XYZ file of N, CA and C in Angstrom:
270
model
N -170.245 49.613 14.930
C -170.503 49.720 13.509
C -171.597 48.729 13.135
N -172.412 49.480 12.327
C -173.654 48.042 11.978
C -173.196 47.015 10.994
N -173.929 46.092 11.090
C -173.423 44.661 10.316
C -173.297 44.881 8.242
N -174.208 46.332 8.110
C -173.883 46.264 6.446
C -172.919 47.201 6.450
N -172.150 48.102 6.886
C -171.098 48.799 6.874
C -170.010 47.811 7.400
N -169.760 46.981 8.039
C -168.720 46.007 7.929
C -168.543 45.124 7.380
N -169.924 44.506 6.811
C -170.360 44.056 5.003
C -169.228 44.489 3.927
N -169.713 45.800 4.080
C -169.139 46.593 2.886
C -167.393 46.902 2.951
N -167.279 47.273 4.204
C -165.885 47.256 4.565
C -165.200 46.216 4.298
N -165.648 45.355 5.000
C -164.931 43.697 4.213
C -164.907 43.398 2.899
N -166.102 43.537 2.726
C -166.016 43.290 0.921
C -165.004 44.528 0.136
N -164.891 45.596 0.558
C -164.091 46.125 -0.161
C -162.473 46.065 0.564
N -162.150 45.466 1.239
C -160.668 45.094 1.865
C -160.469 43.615 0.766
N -161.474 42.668 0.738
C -160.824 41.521 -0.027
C -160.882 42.019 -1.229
N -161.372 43.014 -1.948
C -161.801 43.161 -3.316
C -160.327 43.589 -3.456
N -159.871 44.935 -2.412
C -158.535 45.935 -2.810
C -157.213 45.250 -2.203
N -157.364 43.883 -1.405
C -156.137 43.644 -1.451
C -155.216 42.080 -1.847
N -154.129 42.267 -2.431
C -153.446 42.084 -3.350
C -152.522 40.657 -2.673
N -152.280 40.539 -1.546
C -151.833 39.343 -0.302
C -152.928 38.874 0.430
N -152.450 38.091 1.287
C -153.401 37.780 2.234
C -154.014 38.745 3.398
N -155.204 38.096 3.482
C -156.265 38.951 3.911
C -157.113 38.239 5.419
N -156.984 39.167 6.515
C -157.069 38.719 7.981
C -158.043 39.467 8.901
N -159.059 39.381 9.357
C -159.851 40.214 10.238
C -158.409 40.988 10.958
N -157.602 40.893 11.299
C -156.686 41.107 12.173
C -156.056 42.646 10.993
N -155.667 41.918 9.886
C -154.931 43.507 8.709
C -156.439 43.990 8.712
N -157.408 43.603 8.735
C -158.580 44.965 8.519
C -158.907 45.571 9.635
N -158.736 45.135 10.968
C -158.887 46.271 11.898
C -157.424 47.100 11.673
N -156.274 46.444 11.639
C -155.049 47.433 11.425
C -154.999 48.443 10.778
N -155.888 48.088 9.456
C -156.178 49.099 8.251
C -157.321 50.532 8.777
N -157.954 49.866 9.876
C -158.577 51.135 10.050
C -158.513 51.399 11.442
N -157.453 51.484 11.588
C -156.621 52.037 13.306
C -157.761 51.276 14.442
N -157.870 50.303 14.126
C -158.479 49.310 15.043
C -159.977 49.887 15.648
N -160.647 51.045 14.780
C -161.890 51.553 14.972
C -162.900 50.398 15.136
N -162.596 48.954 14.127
C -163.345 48.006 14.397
C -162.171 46.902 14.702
N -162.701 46.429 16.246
C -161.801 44.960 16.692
C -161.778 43.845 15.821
N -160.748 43.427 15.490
C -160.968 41.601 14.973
C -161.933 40.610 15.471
N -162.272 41.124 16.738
C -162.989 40.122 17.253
C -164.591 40.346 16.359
N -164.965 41.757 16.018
C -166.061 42.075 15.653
C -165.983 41.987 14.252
N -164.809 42.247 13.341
C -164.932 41.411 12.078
C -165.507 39.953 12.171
N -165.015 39.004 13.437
C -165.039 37.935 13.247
C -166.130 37.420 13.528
N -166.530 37.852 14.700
C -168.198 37.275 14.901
C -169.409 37.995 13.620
N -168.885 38.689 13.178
C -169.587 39.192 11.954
C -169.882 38.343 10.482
N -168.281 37.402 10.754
C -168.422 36.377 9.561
C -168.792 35.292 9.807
N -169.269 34.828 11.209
C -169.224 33.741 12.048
C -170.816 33.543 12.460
N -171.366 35.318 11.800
C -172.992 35.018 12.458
C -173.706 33.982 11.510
N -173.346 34.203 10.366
C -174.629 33.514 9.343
C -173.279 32.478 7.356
N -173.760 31.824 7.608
C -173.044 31.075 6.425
C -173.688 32.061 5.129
N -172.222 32.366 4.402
C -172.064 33.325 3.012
C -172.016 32.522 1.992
N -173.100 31.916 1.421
C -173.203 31.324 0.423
C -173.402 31.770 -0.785
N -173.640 31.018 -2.159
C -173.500 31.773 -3.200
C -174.589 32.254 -3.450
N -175.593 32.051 -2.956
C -177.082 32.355 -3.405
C -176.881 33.579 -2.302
N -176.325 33.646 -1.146
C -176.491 34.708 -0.156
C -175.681 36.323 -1.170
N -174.778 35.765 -1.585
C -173.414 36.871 -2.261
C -174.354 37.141 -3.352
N -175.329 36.227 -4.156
C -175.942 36.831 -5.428
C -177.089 37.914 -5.134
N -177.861 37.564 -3.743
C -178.507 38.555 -3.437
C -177.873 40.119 -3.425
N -176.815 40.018 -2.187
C -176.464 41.159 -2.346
C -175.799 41.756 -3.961
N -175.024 41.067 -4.683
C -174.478 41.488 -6.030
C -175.093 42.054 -6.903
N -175.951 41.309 -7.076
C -177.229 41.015 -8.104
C -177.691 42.701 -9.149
N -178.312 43.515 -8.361
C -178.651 45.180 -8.417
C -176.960 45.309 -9.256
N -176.253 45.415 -8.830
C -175.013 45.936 -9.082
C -174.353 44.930 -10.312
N -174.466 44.060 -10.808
C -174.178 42.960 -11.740
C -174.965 43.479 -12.751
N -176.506 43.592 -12.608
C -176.858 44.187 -13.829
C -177.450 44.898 -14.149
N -176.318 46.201 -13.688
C -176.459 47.577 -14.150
C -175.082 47.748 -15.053
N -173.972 46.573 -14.847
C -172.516 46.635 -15.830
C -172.739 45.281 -16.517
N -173.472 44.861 -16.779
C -173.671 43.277 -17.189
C -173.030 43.839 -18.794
N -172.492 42.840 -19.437
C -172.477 42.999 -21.197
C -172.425 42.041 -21.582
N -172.661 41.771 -22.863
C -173.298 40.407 -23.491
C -171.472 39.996 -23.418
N -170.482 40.980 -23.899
C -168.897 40.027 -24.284
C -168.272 39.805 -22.616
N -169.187 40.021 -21.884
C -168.033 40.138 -20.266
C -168.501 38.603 -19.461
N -167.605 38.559 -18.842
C -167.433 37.185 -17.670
C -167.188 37.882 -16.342
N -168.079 37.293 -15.380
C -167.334 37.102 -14.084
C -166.911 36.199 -13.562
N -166.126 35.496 -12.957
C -166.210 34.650 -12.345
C -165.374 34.573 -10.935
N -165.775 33.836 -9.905
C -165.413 33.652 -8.665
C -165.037 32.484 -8.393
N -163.778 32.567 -7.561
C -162.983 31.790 -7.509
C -162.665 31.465 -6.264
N -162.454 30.382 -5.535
C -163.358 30.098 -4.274
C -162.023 28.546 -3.666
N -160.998 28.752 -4.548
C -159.986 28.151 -4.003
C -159.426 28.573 -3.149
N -158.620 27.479 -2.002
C -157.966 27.244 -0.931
C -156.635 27.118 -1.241
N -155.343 28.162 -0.743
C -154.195 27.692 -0.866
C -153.370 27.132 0.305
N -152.488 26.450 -0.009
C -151.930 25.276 1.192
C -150.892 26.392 1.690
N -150.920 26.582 2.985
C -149.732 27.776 3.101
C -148.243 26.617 3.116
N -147.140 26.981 3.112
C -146.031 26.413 2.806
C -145.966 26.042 4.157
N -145.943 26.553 5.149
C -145.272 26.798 6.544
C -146.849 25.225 7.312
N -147.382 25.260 6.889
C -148.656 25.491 7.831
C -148.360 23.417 7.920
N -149.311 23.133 8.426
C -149.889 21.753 8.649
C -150.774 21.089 7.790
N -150.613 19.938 7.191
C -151.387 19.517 6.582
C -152.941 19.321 7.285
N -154.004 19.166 6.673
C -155.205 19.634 7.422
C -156.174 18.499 6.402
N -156.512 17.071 7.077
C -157.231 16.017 6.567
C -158.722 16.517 6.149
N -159.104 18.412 6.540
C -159.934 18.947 6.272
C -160.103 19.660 4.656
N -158.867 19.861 4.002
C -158.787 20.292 3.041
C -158.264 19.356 2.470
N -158.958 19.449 0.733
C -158.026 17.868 -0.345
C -156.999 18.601 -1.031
């Protein structure tokens, strides 16, 4: 699969789902047509920054833009209950 169709695939798996979200449930979700491993080196090739996400958005932001609407993105980390504390996250 090329790198903007698993773009898009990804972006629309975090957009539509509602729990947590795993290269691992998105190959599940599509009968493993694409490996986890290839989600992963996919997110692993190039750093997704906000200036990178506005490029792609951008066309599509304002064609629904309205003077009364907000977007905003939200870019918090939750502590899983189970997990390890991690001197990497505050």
């Amino acid at each position: 699969m090329k790198t903007p169709d698993i773009f898009d695939l990804y972006t629309d798996y975090l957009i539509t789902s509602f729990s947590y979200t795993t290269a691992t449930g998105l190959s599940g979700l599509v009968d493993n047509k694409i490996s986890h491993d290839q989600i992963t080196r996919f997110l692993s090739q190039q750093d997704f920054t906000s200036k990178e996400l506005w490029k792609v958005i951008k066309k599509t932001v304002r064609e629904i833009e309205m003077d009364e609407g907000v977007l905003i993105f939200d870019d918090t980390t939750q502590e899983k209950p189970q997990g390890k504390r991690s001197h990497l996250l505050a």
